[in-house]
XYZ file of C-alpha atoms in Angstrom:
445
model
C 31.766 -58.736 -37.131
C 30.847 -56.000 -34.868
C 27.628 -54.845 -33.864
C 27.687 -51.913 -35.725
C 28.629 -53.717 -38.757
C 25.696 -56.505 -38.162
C 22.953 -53.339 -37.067
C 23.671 -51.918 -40.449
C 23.361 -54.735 -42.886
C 20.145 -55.559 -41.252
C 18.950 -52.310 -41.866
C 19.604 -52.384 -45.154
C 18.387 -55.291 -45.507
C 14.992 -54.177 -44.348
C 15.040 -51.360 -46.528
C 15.821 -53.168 -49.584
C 12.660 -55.356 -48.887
C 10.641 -52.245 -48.569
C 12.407 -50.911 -51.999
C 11.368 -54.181 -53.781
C 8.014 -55.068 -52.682
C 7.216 -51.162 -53.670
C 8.954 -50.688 -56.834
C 8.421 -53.801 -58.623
C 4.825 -53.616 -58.756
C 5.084 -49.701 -59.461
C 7.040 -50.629 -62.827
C 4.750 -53.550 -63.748
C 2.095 -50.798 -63.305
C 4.160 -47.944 -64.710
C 4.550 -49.841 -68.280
C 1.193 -51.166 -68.382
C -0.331 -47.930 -69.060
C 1.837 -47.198 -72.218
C 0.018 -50.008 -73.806
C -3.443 -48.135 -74.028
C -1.907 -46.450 -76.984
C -0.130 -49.186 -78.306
C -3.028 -51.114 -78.590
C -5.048 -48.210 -80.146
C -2.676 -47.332 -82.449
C -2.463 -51.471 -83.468
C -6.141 -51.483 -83.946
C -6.574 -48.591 -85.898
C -3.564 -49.178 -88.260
C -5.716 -51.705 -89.562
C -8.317 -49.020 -90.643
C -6.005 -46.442 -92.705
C -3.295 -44.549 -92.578
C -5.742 -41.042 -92.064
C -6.994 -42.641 -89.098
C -3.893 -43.728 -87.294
C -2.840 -40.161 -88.175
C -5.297 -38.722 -86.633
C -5.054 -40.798 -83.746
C -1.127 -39.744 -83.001
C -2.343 -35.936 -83.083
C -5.005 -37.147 -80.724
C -3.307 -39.521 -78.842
C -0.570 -36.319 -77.827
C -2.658 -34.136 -76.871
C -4.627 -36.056 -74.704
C -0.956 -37.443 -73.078
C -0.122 -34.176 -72.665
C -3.419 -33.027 -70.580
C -3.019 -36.151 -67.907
C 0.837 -35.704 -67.711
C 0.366 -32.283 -66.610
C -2.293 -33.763 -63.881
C 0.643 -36.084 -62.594
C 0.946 -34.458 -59.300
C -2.344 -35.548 -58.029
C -0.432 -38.617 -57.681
C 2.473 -37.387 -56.503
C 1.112 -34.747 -53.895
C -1.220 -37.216 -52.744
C 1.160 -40.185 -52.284
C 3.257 -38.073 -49.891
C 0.539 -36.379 -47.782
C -1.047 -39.543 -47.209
C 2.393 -41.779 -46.232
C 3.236 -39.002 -43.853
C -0.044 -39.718 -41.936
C 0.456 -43.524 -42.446
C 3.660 -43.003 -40.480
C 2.155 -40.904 -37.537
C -0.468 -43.512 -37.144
C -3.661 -41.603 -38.568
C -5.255 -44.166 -41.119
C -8.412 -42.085 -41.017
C -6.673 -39.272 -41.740
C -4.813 -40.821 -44.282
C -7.740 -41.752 -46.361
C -9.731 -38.298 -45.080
C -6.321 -36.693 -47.569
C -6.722 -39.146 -50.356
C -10.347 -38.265 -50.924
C -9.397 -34.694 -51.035
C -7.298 -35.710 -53.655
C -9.681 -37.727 -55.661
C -12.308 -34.806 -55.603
C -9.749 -32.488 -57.101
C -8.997 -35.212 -59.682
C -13.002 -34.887 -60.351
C -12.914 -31.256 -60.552
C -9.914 -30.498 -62.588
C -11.349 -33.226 -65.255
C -14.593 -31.769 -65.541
C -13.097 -28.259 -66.114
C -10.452 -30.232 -68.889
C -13.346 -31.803 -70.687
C -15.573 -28.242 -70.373
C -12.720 -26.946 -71.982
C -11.927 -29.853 -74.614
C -15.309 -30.817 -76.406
C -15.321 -27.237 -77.808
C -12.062 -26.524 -78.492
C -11.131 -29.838 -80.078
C -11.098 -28.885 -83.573
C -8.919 -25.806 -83.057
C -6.785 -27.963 -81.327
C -6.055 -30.563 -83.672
C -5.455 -27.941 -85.842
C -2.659 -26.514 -83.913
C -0.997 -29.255 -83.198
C -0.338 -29.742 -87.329
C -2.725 -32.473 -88.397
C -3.441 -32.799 -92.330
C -7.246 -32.231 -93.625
C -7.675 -36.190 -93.907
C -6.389 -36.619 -90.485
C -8.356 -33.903 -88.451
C -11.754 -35.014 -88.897
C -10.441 -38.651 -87.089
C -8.322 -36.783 -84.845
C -11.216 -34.909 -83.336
C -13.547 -37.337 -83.139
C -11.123 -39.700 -80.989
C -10.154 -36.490 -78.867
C -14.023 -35.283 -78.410
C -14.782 -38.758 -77.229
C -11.650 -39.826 -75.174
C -11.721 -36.402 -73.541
C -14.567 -37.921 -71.432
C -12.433 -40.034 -69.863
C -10.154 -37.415 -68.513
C -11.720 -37.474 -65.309
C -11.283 -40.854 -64.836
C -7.487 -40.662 -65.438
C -7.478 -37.739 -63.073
C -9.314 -40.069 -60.687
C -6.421 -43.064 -61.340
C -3.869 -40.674 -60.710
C -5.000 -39.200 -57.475
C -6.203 -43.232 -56.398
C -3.042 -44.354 -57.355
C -1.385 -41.814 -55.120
C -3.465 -42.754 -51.972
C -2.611 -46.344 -52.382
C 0.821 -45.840 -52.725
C 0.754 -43.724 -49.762
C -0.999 -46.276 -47.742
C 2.431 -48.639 -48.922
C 0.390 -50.529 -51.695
C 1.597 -50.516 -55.335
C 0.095 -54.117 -55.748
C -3.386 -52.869 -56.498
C -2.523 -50.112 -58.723
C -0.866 -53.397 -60.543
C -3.699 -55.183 -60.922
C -5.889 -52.435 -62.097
C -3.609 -51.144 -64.422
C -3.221 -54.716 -65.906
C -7.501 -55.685 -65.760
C -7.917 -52.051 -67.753
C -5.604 -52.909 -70.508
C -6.981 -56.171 -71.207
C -10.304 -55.334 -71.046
C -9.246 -52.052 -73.314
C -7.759 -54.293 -75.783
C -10.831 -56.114 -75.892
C -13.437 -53.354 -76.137
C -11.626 -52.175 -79.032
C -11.461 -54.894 -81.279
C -15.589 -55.417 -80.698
C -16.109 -51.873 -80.846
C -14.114 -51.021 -84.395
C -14.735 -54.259 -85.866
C -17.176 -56.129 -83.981
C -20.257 -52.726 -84.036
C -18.082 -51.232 -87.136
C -18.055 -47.797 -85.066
C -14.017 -47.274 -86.487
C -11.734 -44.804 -84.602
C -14.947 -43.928 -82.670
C -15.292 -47.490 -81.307
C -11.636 -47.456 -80.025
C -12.161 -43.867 -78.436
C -15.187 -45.848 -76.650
C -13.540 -48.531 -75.845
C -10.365 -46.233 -74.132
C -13.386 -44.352 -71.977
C -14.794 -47.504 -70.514
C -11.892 -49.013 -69.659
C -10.510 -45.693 -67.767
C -13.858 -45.202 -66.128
C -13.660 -48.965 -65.105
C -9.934 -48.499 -64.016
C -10.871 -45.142 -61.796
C -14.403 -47.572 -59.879
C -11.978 -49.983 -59.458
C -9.875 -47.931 -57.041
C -12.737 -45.738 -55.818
C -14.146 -49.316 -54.427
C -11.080 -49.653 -52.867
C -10.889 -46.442 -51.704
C -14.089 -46.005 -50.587
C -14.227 -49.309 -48.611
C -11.360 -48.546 -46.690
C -12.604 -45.335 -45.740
C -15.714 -46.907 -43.880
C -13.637 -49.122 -42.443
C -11.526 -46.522 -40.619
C -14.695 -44.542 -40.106
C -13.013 -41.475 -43.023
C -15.590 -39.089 -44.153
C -16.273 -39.235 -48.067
C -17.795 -35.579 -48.574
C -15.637 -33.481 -50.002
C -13.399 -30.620 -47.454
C -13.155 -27.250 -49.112
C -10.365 -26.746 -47.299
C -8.542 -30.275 -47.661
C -9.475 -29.992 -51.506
C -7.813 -26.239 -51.477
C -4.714 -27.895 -49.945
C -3.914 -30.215 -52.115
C -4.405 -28.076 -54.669
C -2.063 -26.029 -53.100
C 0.446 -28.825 -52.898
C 0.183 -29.430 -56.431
C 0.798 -26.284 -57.987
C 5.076 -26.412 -57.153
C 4.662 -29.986 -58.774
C 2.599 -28.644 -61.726
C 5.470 -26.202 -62.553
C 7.848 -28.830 -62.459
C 5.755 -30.962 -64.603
C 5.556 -27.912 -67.401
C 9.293 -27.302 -67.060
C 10.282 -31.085 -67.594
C 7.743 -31.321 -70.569
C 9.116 -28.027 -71.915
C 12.645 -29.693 -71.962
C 11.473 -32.139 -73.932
C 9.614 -30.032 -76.465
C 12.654 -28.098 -76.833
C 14.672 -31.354 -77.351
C 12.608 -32.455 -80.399
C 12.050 -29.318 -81.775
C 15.880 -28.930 -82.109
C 16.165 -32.946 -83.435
C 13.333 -31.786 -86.047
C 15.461 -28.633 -87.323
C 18.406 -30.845 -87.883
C 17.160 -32.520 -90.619
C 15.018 -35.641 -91.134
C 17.159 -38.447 -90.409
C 18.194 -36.857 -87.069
C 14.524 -36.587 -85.731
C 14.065 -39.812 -86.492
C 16.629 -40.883 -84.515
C 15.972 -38.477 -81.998
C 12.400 -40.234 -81.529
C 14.236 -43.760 -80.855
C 16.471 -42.930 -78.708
C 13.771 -40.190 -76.653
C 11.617 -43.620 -76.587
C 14.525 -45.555 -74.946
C 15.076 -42.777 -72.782
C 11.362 -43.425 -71.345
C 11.421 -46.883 -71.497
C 14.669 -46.676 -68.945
C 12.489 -43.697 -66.967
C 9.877 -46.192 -66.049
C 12.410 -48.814 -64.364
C 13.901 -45.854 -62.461
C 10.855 -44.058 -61.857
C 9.881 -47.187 -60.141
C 12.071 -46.751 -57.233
C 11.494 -43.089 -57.395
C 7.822 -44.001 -56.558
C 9.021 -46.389 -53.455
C 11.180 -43.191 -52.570
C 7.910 -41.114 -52.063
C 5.824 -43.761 -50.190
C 8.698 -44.575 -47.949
C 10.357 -41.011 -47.145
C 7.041 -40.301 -46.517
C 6.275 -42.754 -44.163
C 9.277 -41.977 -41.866
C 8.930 -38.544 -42.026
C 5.817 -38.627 -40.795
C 6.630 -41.390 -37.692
C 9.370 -38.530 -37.291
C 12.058 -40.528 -37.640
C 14.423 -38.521 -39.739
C 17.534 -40.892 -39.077
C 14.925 -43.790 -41.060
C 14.685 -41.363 -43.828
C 18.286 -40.545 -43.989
C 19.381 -44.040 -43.970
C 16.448 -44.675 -46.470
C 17.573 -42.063 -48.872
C 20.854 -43.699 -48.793
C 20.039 -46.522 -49.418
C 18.030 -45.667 -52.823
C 20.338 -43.217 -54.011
C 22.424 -46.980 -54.261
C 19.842 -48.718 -55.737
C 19.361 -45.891 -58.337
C 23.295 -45.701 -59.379
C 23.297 -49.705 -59.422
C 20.229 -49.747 -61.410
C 21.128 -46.618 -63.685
C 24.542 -49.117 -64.393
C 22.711 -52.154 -65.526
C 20.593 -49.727 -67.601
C 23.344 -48.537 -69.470
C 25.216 -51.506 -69.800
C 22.371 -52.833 -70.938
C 21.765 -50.345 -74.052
C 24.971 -51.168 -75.371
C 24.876 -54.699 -75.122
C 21.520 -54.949 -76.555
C 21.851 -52.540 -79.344
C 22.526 -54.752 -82.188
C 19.080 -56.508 -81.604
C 17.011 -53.432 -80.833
C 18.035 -50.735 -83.840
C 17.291 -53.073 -86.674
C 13.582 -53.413 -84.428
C 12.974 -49.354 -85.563
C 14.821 -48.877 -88.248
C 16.276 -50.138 -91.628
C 17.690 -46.928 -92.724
C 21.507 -47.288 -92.520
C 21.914 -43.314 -92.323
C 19.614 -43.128 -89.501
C 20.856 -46.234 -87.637
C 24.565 -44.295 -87.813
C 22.783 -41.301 -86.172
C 21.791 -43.010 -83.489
C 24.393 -45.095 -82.371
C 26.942 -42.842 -80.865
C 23.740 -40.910 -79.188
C 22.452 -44.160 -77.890
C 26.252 -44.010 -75.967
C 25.789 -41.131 -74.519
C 22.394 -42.012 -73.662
C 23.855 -45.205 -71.952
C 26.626 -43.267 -70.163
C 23.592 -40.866 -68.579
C 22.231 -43.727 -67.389
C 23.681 -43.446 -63.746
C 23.430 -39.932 -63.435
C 19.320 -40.548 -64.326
C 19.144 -43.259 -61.310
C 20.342 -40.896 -58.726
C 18.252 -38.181 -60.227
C 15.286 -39.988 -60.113
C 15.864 -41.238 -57.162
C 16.414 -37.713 -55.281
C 13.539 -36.155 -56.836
C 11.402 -39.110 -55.215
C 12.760 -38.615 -52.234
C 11.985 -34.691 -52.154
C 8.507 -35.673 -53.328
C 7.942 -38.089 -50.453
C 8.887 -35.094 -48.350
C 6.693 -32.615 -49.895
C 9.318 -30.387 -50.882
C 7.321 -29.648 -54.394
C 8.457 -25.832 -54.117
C 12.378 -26.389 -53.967
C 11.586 -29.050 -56.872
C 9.804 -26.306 -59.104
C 12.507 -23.792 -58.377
C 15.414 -26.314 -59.329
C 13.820 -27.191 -62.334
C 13.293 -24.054 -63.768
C 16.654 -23.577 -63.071
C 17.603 -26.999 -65.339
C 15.169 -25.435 -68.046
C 17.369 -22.254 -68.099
C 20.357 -23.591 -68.558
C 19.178 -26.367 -70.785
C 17.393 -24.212 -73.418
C 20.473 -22.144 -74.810
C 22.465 -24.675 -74.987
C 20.100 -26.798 -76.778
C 18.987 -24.026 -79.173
C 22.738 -23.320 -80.058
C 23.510 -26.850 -81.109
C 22.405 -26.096 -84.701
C 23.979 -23.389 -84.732
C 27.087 -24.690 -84.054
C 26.749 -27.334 -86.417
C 26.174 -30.125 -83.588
C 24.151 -33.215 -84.306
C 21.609 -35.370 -82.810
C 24.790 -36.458 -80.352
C 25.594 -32.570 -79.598
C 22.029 -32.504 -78.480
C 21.904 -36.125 -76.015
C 24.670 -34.401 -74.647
C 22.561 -31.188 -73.726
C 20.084 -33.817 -72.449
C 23.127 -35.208 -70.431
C 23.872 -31.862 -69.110
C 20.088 -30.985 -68.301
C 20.359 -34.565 -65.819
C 23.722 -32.985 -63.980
C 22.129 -29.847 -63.475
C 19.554 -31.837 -62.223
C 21.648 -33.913 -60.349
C 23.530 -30.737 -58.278
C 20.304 -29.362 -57.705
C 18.652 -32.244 -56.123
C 22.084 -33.711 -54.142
C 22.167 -29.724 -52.366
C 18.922 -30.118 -51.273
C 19.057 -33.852 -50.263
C 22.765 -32.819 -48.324
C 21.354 -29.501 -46.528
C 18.845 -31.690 -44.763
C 16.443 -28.912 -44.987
C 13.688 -31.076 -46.817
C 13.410 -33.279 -43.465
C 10.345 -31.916 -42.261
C 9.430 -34.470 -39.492
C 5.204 -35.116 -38.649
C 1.432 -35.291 -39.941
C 1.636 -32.962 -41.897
C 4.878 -30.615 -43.457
C-alpha cells in the first residue's frame, strides 16, 4: 500500500469520526422535537374531537412561525464554527449571543403580532366554528413560547458551531419528557383542557431555551465573552439570515404547492399525499443530520483556512449522503408492507400510495447529496447563492406541479415533480460546490 493510499484512508477515517459523533446526536435531537406535537395531539384526543381540531389548525401555524426562524440556527452555527476554526473561542461565543438576542427580538415582535391577530388567523387557515374557539386559545397561549423556540434555535446553532450536538440532545430529550408530563397534570391533573397542554408546551420550551442559555452563558465567562447585546453583531446576523429566510419561504412554498395540488386531486390522493409527505420528513431528519455535521465542520475548516480540509470534507459527506440516501430507499420498499397498513386501511388509498412511495424511494439518493450540499454551503455562509438557487427550484417546480391535474396526472405525476424539484436542486447545489467559489477561507466570510 502506498503512502498516498494509507494518507487517504486515514483521512477519511478521521472525517467519518467527525461525521458520526456530529450527526448522530443531531438526529436523536432532530426527531425529538416532532414529539411535542405528538404528545399534544395524544393528550388532547382524549378530550374531543373539536379540540384536537383545533389543536392541528394551531399546531400549523405555530410550526410554520419557528420554521421560518430556522436560520438563526443555521446562520449562527456557521459564523460561530468559522471562529472555532481560527482559534477565537471568545469570539465565537461574542457571535452566538448576537444570535440569541435576535432570537429574543424576533419572538417578541412574533408574539406582539400573534396575541391579537390569533382569531383572524385561525380563521384563515379554515378551522370550523367548534374548532376555533380551542384553536385560539392553544395559539394565544403557546405563542408565548415563541421566544423561547427562537432562543433554542439560535442556542442550538452556537453549540453546534462550537462542535457539540450532544447537549442540544439532551435538552431536546429533558423538554419532551418533562412536556409530556406537564400535560397530563395540567389537562387532567388541574382540569385546565387544551389550555393546560398549551401551558404545559410554554414551560417546557422556556425550560429547554434556560437550559442552553446556562450553557451558553457559562461558557461565555469562562472565555471572558461579553453578554450585552452588539447592535452591530445583532444587525449582522440578521443580515446573514435574511438569504436563509428566503430559502426557508421558497422550500415551504414548495411544499404548500405540493399539497394544494394532492388536495385538488381528489380525497383519496391527499390522503396519500400526507403519508408519503410524512415519510418524506421522517427520511429528511436522518439526512438532515449529516447536513447539520456538514455546517459545523465546513465551517470549522474554513475558518482554520484550510480549504483542502473542506474539500476533502465535502467529499467525504457527499458519500455518506448517497450511501445513506441508498439505505433510505431500500429501506421504504422493504418496509412497506408493515408501515401502510400503520396509516391506512383504505385499500383505494393504500393503491395510491404505493407506486408514489417508489418514486419516493428512488429520490432517496438524489435527497442525500442534496442535503448534504446545502449543509455544506451553509457551513460556508453562502446563504445568498442558496436563496437564489432555490427560487430558481420554486420556478421550475410550480408549473409543473400546477399542470399535473391538468394533465390528468396523479398523486405519482406529482412525487415525480417533487423528484424533479430535488434534481434541480441537486444541479444547483453540485455548480456551486464544483466552482469552488463558496470557499471563503477565515474569521469571518
Amino acid at each position: 500500500m502506498t503512502q498516498a493510499s494509507t494518507t487517504r484512508r486515514s483521512s477519511r477515517r478521521r472525517h467519518d469520526r467527525e461525521i458520526i459523533a456530529l450527526a448522530v446526536p443531531a438526529f436523536g435531537a432532530l426527531v425529538a422535537e416532532p414529539l411535542f406535537v405528538i404528545v399534544d395531539s395524544a393528550v388532547i384526543g382524549h378530550l374531543g374531537t373539536s379540540q384536537l381540531a383545533g389543536l392541528g389548525v394551531a399546531a400549523a401555524l405555530l410550526t410554520t412561525a419557528v420554521s421560518v426562524f430556522v436560520f438563526l440556527a443555521y446562520a449562527t452555527t456557521a459564523a460561530v464554527a468559522r471562529r472555532v476554526g481560527a482559534g477565537d473561542l471568545p469570539s465565537a461565543i461574542r457571535q452566538g449571543m448576537d444570535g440569541i438576542w435576535l432570537a429574543l427580538l424576533l419572538g417578541a415582535v412574533v408574539v406582539a403580532i400573534t396575541l391579537p391577530a390569533a382569531p383572524w388567523l385561525v380563521e384563515a387557515f379554515g378551522a370550523s366554528e367548534t374548532a376555533a374557539p380551542y384553536a385560539t386559545t392553544y395559539l394565544r397561549i403557546s405563542s408565548l413560547g415563541i421566544p423561547a423556540m427562537l432562543v433554542v434555535l439560535a442556542a442550538t446553532g452556537v453549540l453546534r458551531g462550537l462542535q457539540d450536538t450532544r447537549t442540544p440532545l439532551y435538552v431536546a430529550i429533558g423538554g419532551f419528557a418533562a412536556n409530556g408530563a406537564l400535560n397530563v397534570a395540567l389537562v387532567y391533573g388541574a382540569g385546565l383542557g387544551i389550555a393546560g397542554s398549551a401551558w404545559g408546551t410554554v414551560i417546557a420550551q422556556v425550560g429547554m431555551a434556560l437550559a442552553y442559555l446556562i450553557v451558553v452563558v457559562r461558557g461565555a465567562r469562562r472565555h471572558g465573552a461579553s453578554l450585552r447585546p452588539d447592535a452591530a453583531g445583532i444587525r449582522a446576523g440578521a443580515q446573514a439570515g435574511v438569504p436563509l429566510l428566503v430559502r426557508t419561504l421558497s422550500l415551504r412554498s414548495v411544499l404548500m404547492i405540493a399539497t394544494a395540488v394532492a388536495a385538488r386531486l381528489g380525497d383519496t390522493d391527499i390522503a396519500a399525499h400526507q403519508i408519503v409527505l410524512s415519510l418524506w420528513s421522517l427520511t429528511a431528519f436522518a439526512l438532515d443530520a449529516i447536513a447539520i455535521a456538514g455546517q459545523a465542520i465546513i465551517g470549522r475548516y474554513l475558518g482554520a483556512n484550510d480549504a483542502k480540509g473542506a474539500r476533502e470534507a465535502c467529499r467525504r459527506m457527499v458519500q455518506w449522503g448517497i450511501a445513506s440516501g441508498v439505505v433510505l430507499g431500500v429501506l421504504i420498499v422493504l418496509a412497506r408492507p408493515l408501515f401502510i397498513p400503520l396509516f391506512t386501511g383504505d385499500e383505494s388509498v393504500q393503491d395510491t400510495l404505493l407506486p408514489a412511495l417508489l418514486v419516493l424511494a428512488l429520490s432517496q439518493p438524489i435527497a442525500g447529496v442534496v442535503f448534504v450540499l446545502d449543509g455544506v454551503l451553509m457551513g460556508a455562509g453562502d446563504g445568498r447563492y442558496l436563496a437564489w438557487a432555490m427560487l430558481l427550484t420554486l420556478a421550475v417546480f410550480a408549473p409543473v406541479a400546477l399542470l399535473v391535474p391538468s394533465f390528468g396526472g396523479g398523486l405519482t405525476a406529482l412525487w415525480w415533480a417533487m423528484t424533479l424539484m430535488m434534481t434541480v436542486r441537486l444541479v444547483t447545489l453540485w455548480l456551486r460546490t464544483r466552482s469552488g467559489r463558496w470557499i471563503v477561507t477565515g474569521a469571518t466570510r
